[in-house]
Amino acid sequence: MTRVVVTGASGHLGREVVPLLRASGAEVVALSRRPRPAQPGLTWVTGDLSQPDPLRAALRSGDVLVHLATQPLRAGADLNLARAAVQAAQNAKASHLLFMSIAGLERLQAAPYYRDKLAAEGLVAQSGVPFTILRTTQFHEFVAELLTRLTLPGPLTLLPAGVTLQPLEAQAAARALADLSLGSPVGHAPELCGPQALTFAELARQRGPGRVLSLPLPVPLFRAWQGGAAVPRGAQTVGRTWAHWVAAQEHYR
Ligand SMILES: NC(=O)c1ccc[n+]([C@@H]2O[C@H](COP(=O)([O-])OP(=O)(O)OC[C@H]3O[C@@H](n4cnc5c(N)ncnc54)[C@H](OP(=O)(O)O)[C@@H]3O)[C@@H](O)[C@H]2O)c1
């Protein structure tokens, strides 16, 4: 039976990928900073990747390590998490290290988080551990949370001007990631995106009624997305459109 250790298993993607791995018959060991209850085929290990050796007790020789834990808010933090995951995979002699990354990273280097992700890809690729890097565009779930945070009473949604995204549902990324995790390492997997490129104003309008106001918001992430930089080139299209996904997600609207 394949043993798969998943960091960030409680996150948007982790929540979707863990049940798929279990349904495929893998034994899953999941890392979280908080204690969580075990379920059949799923063991939680409590640990913080910013502390020494959190994966020592979890990761065994020959295991697959799926690294999804992420820290977008502080420059350098995401790279440190990736460094901890790579070192753990090297020490334990993991058979396969999977790393999630972002479509079009080279065009998005105005944001510290994306600089971290590109450097982390380099660490993974040079680790000596057989690896797979899967790049996708932004998740519908992330865009929905962002729109909620940008919405003021009224409602009035403030939007970053000049930004187009082509998001995908985390469930579709999880399906691809689960298949890759249970297969042989492929290095750089084909990029994935959702079916439709939409401006932020279109994303907001398809989410529901309310006024929108597009502004040049001074946020590094939004600056990185300017001028179509986040729109993938030649990526494979998967999952539901934003509109179909939103219609099925009452709590995000
Ligand atoms: N969100 C997107 O739109 C998107 C798009 C493309 C690629 N990706 C990539 O996909 C991966 C997963 O993203 P996501 O959106 O699922 O992330 P997320 O929802 O923000 O979840 C992040 C996870 O990281 C864990 N974590 C954070 N700091 C940690 C630490 N110090 N030690 C251990 N665990 C820690 C958290 O677990 P606990 O709180 O349980 O400890 C949490 O489950 C990331 O590599 C991200 O860059 C995301």
Coordinates of C-alpha atoms and ligand atoms in Angstrom, one line a residue:
M1 CA 0.0 0.0 0.0
T2 CA 1.4 3.5 -0.9
R3 CA 2.0 5.7 2.1
V4 CA 1.5 9.4 1.3
V5 CA 2.4 12.1 3.8
V6 CA 0.6 15.4 3.1
T7 CA 1.6 18.8 4.5
G8 CA -1.1 21.5 4.4
A9 CA -3.7 18.8 4.4
S10 CA -6.3 21.1 6.1
G11 CA -6.0 23.8 3.3
H12 CA -8.2 24.4 0.2
L13 CA -6.4 21.8 -1.8
G14 CA -5.4 19.4 1.0
R15 CA -9.1 19.0 2.0
E16 CA -9.9 17.9 -1.5
V17 CA -6.8 15.7 -2.2
V18 CA -6.8 13.7 1.0
P19 CA -10.2 11.9 0.4
L20 CA -9.1 11.1 -3.2
L21 CA -5.9 9.6 -2.0
R22 CA -7.8 7.5 0.6
A23 CA -10.3 6.4 -2.0
S24 CA -7.5 5.2 -4.1
G25 CA -6.3 2.9 -1.3
A26 CA -3.3 5.0 -0.1
E27 CA -2.5 5.2 3.6
V28 CA -2.5 9.0 4.3
V29 CA -0.5 10.7 7.1
A30 CA -1.4 14.4 7.3
L31 CA 0.5 17.2 9.0
S32 CA -1.2 20.1 10.7
R33 CA -0.2 22.6 13.4
R34 CA -3.3 21.7 15.3
P35 CA -4.3 18.2 16.6
R36 CA -7.1 16.7 14.5
P37 CA -9.1 13.4 14.8
A38 CA -7.9 10.4 12.9
Q39 CA -10.2 8.6 10.5
P40 CA -10.0 5.2 8.7
G41 CA -6.9 5.4 6.4
L42 CA -6.0 8.9 7.7
T43 CA -3.6 9.7 10.6
W44 CA -2.9 13.3 11.7
V45 CA 0.5 14.3 12.9
T46 CA 0.8 17.6 14.8
G47 CA 3.8 19.7 13.8
D48 CA 4.9 23.0 12.5
L49 CA 7.2 23.1 9.5
S50 CA 8.9 26.2 10.9
Q51 CA 10.2 24.1 13.8
P52 CA 13.0 21.5 13.6
D53 CA 12.1 18.2 12.1
P54 CA 8.3 18.2 12.2
L55 CA 8.1 15.4 9.6
R56 CA 10.6 13.1 11.3
A57 CA 8.0 11.0 13.1
A58 CA 5.7 11.0 10.0
L59 CA 7.9 10.3 7.0
R60 CA 9.4 6.9 6.3
S61 CA 11.8 5.7 3.6
G62 CA 9.9 5.1 0.4
D63 CA 7.0 7.3 1.3
V64 CA 5.4 9.9 -1.1
L65 CA 5.6 13.5 0.3
V66 CA 2.9 15.9 -1.0
H67 CA 3.9 19.4 0.2
L68 CA 0.9 21.8 0.2
A69 CA 1.6 23.8 3.4
T70 CA 2.0 27.4 2.4
Q71 CA 2.6 30.9 3.9
P72 CA 1.7 33.6 1.4
L73 CA 1.8 36.7 3.7
R74 CA 5.4 37.0 4.9
A75 CA 8.3 37.2 2.3
G76 CA 10.6 34.2 2.7
A77 CA 8.1 32.1 4.8
D78 CA 6.9 29.9 2.0
L79 CA 10.4 29.2 0.9
N80 CA 11.3 28.2 4.4
L81 CA 8.4 25.7 4.5
A82 CA 9.6 24.2 1.2
R83 CA 13.1 24.0 2.5
A84 CA 11.9 22.0 5.5
A85 CA 9.8 19.7 3.3
V86 CA 12.8 19.1 0.9
Q87 CA 15.2 18.4 3.8
A88 CA 12.7 15.9 5.3
A89 CA 12.2 14.1 2.0
Q90 CA 16.0 13.9 1.6
N91 CA 16.6 12.7 5.1
A92 CA 13.9 10.0 5.0
K93 CA 14.7 9.0 1.4
A94 CA 11.2 9.6 0.2
S95 CA 10.4 8.0 -3.1
H96 CA 8.5 11.0 -4.6
L97 CA 8.2 14.7 -3.6
L98 CA 5.2 16.6 -5.0
F99 CA 5.1 20.4 -4.9
M100 CA 2.2 22.6 -5.9
S101 CA 3.0 25.8 -7.7
I102 CA 1.5 28.6 -9.8
A103 CA 1.0 28.8 -13.5
G104 CA 3.1 31.5 -15.3
L105 CA 5.4 32.1 -12.2
E106 CA 8.1 33.7 -14.3
R107 CA 5.7 36.5 -15.3
L108 CA 4.6 37.1 -11.8
Q109 CA 7.8 38.0 -10.0
A110 CA 6.5 41.4 -8.8
A111 CA 5.1 39.6 -5.7
P112 CA 7.3 38.3 -3.0
Y113 CA 5.2 35.1 -2.6
Y114 CA 5.7 34.3 -6.3
R115 CA 9.4 34.9 -5.9
D116 CA 9.4 32.4 -3.0
K117 CA 7.5 29.9 -5.1
L118 CA 10.0 30.0 -8.0
A119 CA 12.9 29.6 -5.6
A120 CA 11.1 26.7 -3.9
E121 CA 10.6 25.0 -7.3
G122 CA 14.4 25.2 -7.8
L123 CA 15.0 23.6 -4.4
V124 CA 12.6 20.8 -5.2
A125 CA 14.1 20.2 -8.7
Q126 CA 17.6 20.2 -7.3
S127 CA 16.9 18.1 -4.2
G128 CA 17.9 14.8 -5.7
V129 CA 14.5 13.4 -4.6
P130 CA 12.4 12.2 -7.5
F131 CA 9.9 15.0 -7.9
T132 CA 6.7 16.3 -9.6
I133 CA 5.8 20.0 -9.7
L134 CA 2.2 20.8 -10.6
R135 CA 1.5 24.4 -11.5
T136 CA -2.1 25.7 -11.7
T137 CA -3.8 29.0 -11.9
Q138 CA -5.6 30.5 -8.8
F139 CA -8.3 28.4 -7.2
H140 CA -12.0 29.5 -7.4
E141 CA -12.0 29.1 -3.6
F142 CA -9.2 31.6 -3.2
V143 CA -10.8 34.1 -5.7
A144 CA -14.1 33.8 -3.8
E145 CA -12.4 34.6 -0.5
L146 CA -10.5 37.5 -2.0
L147 CA -13.8 39.0 -3.4
T148 CA -15.4 38.6 0.1
R149 CA -12.5 40.4 1.7
L150 CA -12.7 43.2 -0.9
T151 CA -16.5 43.7 -0.4
L152 CA -17.7 46.6 1.8
P153 CA -21.2 47.1 3.1
G154 CA -23.6 48.3 0.4
P155 CA -22.4 46.0 -1.0
L156 CA -19.6 47.6 -2.9
T157 CA -16.7 45.5 -4.1
L158 CA -13.3 47.2 -4.6
L159 CA -11.4 45.5 -7.4
P160 CA -7.9 45.6 -8.7
A161 CA -8.0 47.3 -12.1
G162 CA -6.4 45.7 -15.1
V163 CA -6.4 42.1 -13.8
T164 CA -7.6 39.0 -15.6
L165 CA -7.5 35.6 -14.0
Q166 CA -8.4 32.1 -15.3
P167 CA -9.1 30.3 -12.1
L168 CA -9.9 26.6 -11.6
E169 CA -11.8 24.7 -8.8
A170 CA -9.5 23.1 -6.2
Q171 CA -11.3 19.8 -6.7
A172 CA -10.0 19.6 -10.3
A173 CA -6.5 20.4 -9.2
A174 CA -6.8 17.8 -6.5
R175 CA -7.9 15.1 -9.0
A176 CA -4.8 15.7 -11.1
L177 CA -2.5 15.9 -8.0
A178 CA -3.9 12.7 -6.5
D179 CA -3.2 10.9 -9.8
L180 CA 0.3 12.3 -10.0
S181 CA 1.0 11.4 -6.4
L182 CA 0.2 7.7 -7.0
G183 CA 2.2 7.6 -10.3
S184 CA 5.9 7.9 -11.1
P185 CA 7.6 11.2 -10.7
V186 CA 7.3 13.3 -13.9
G187 CA 9.3 16.4 -13.1
H188 CA 7.3 19.4 -14.4
A189 CA 3.7 18.3 -15.1
P190 CA 1.6 20.2 -17.6
E191 CA 0.1 23.4 -16.2
L192 CA -3.6 23.4 -15.4
C193 CA -6.2 26.2 -15.5
G194 CA -10.0 26.7 -15.5
P195 CA -12.1 27.0 -18.6
Q196 CA -12.5 30.8 -18.8
A197 CA -10.4 33.9 -18.5
L198 CA -12.4 36.7 -16.7
T199 CA -11.5 40.2 -15.5
F200 CA -12.0 40.9 -11.8
A201 CA -15.1 42.9 -12.6
E202 CA -16.6 39.9 -14.5
L203 CA -15.7 37.6 -11.6
A204 CA -17.4 39.9 -9.2
R205 CA -20.5 40.3 -11.3
Q206 CA -20.9 36.6 -11.9
R207 CA -20.7 36.1 -8.1
G208 CA -23.8 38.1 -7.5
P209 CA -25.4 41.5 -7.4
G210 CA -23.7 44.6 -6.0
R211 CA -21.7 47.6 -7.2
V212 CA -18.1 47.2 -8.2
L213 CA -15.3 49.8 -8.4
S214 CA -12.0 49.0 -10.2
L215 CA -9.0 50.8 -8.7
P216 CA -5.2 50.5 -9.0
L217 CA -5.0 48.8 -5.5
P218 CA -1.4 48.9 -4.2
V219 CA -1.1 45.2 -3.3
P220 CA 2.0 43.3 -4.6
L221 CA -0.2 40.3 -5.7
F222 CA -2.5 42.6 -7.7
R223 CA 0.5 44.3 -9.3
A224 CA 2.0 40.9 -10.3
W225 CA -1.3 40.0 -12.0
Q226 CA -1.4 43.2 -14.1
G227 CA -1.6 43.1 -17.9
G228 CA -2.7 39.5 -18.3
A229 CA 0.4 38.1 -16.6
A230 CA -1.7 35.6 -14.6
V231 CA -3.5 34.3 -17.7
P232 CA -1.9 30.9 -18.5
R233 CA -0.3 30.2 -21.9
G234 CA -1.1 26.7 -23.3
A235 CA -2.3 25.2 -20.0
Q236 CA -4.7 22.3 -19.9
T237 CA -8.3 23.3 -19.0
V238 CA -10.0 21.3 -16.2
G239 CA -13.1 21.6 -14.0
R240 CA -16.1 23.9 -13.9
T241 CA -16.3 27.5 -15.0
W242 CA -16.3 30.1 -12.3
A243 CA -20.1 30.8 -12.9
H244 CA -21.0 27.1 -12.5
W245 CA -18.8 26.7 -9.5
V246 CA -20.2 29.8 -7.8
A247 CA -23.8 28.7 -8.4
A248 CA -23.0 25.5 -6.4
Q249 CA -21.3 27.3 -3.5
E250 CA -24.0 29.3 -1.7
H251 CA -21.7 30.2 1.3
Y252 CA -19.1 32.0 -0.8
R253 CA -21.6 34.4 -2.5
Ligands
LIG1 N1 -4.9 29.0 -3.4 C1 -4.6 29.1 -4.7 O1 -5.3 29.8 -5.5 C2 -3.5 28.3 -5.3 C3 -3.3 28.2 -6.7 C4 -2.2 27.5 -7.2 C5 -1.4 26.8 -6.4 N2 -1.5 26.9 -5.1 C6 -0.6 26.2 -4.2 O2 -1.3 25.0 -3.7 C7 -0.7 24.8 -2.4 C8 -1.9 24.7 -1.4 O3 -2.6 25.9 -1.4 P1 -3.9 26.1 -0.5 O4 -4.7 27.3 -1.2 O5 -4.6 24.8 -0.3 O6 -3.3 26.6 0.9 P2 -4.2 27.1 2.2 O7 -5.6 26.8 2.0 O8 -3.7 28.5 2.5 O9 -3.6 26.1 3.3 C9 -2.3 26.3 3.7 C10 -2.0 25.1 4.7 O10 -0.6 25.3 5.1 C11 -0.6 24.8 6.4 N3 0.5 25.5 7.1 C12 0.8 26.8 7.1 N4 1.9 27.1 7.8 C13 2.3 25.9 8.3 C14 3.5 25.6 9.1 N5 4.3 26.5 9.6 N6 3.6 24.2 9.4 C15 2.8 23.3 8.9 N7 1.7 23.6 8.1 C16 1.5 24.9 7.8 C17 -1.9 25.1 7.1 O11 -2.2 24.0 7.9 P3 -2.6 24.1 9.5 O12 -3.3 25.4 9.7 O13 -3.6 22.9 9.6 O14 -1.4 23.9 10.2 C18 -2.9 25.1 5.9 O15 -3.6 23.9 5.8 C19 0.3 25.9 -2.1 O16 1.6 25.5 -2.4 C20 -0.1 27.0 -3.0 O17 0.9 27.9 -3.4 C21 -2.6 27.6 -4.5

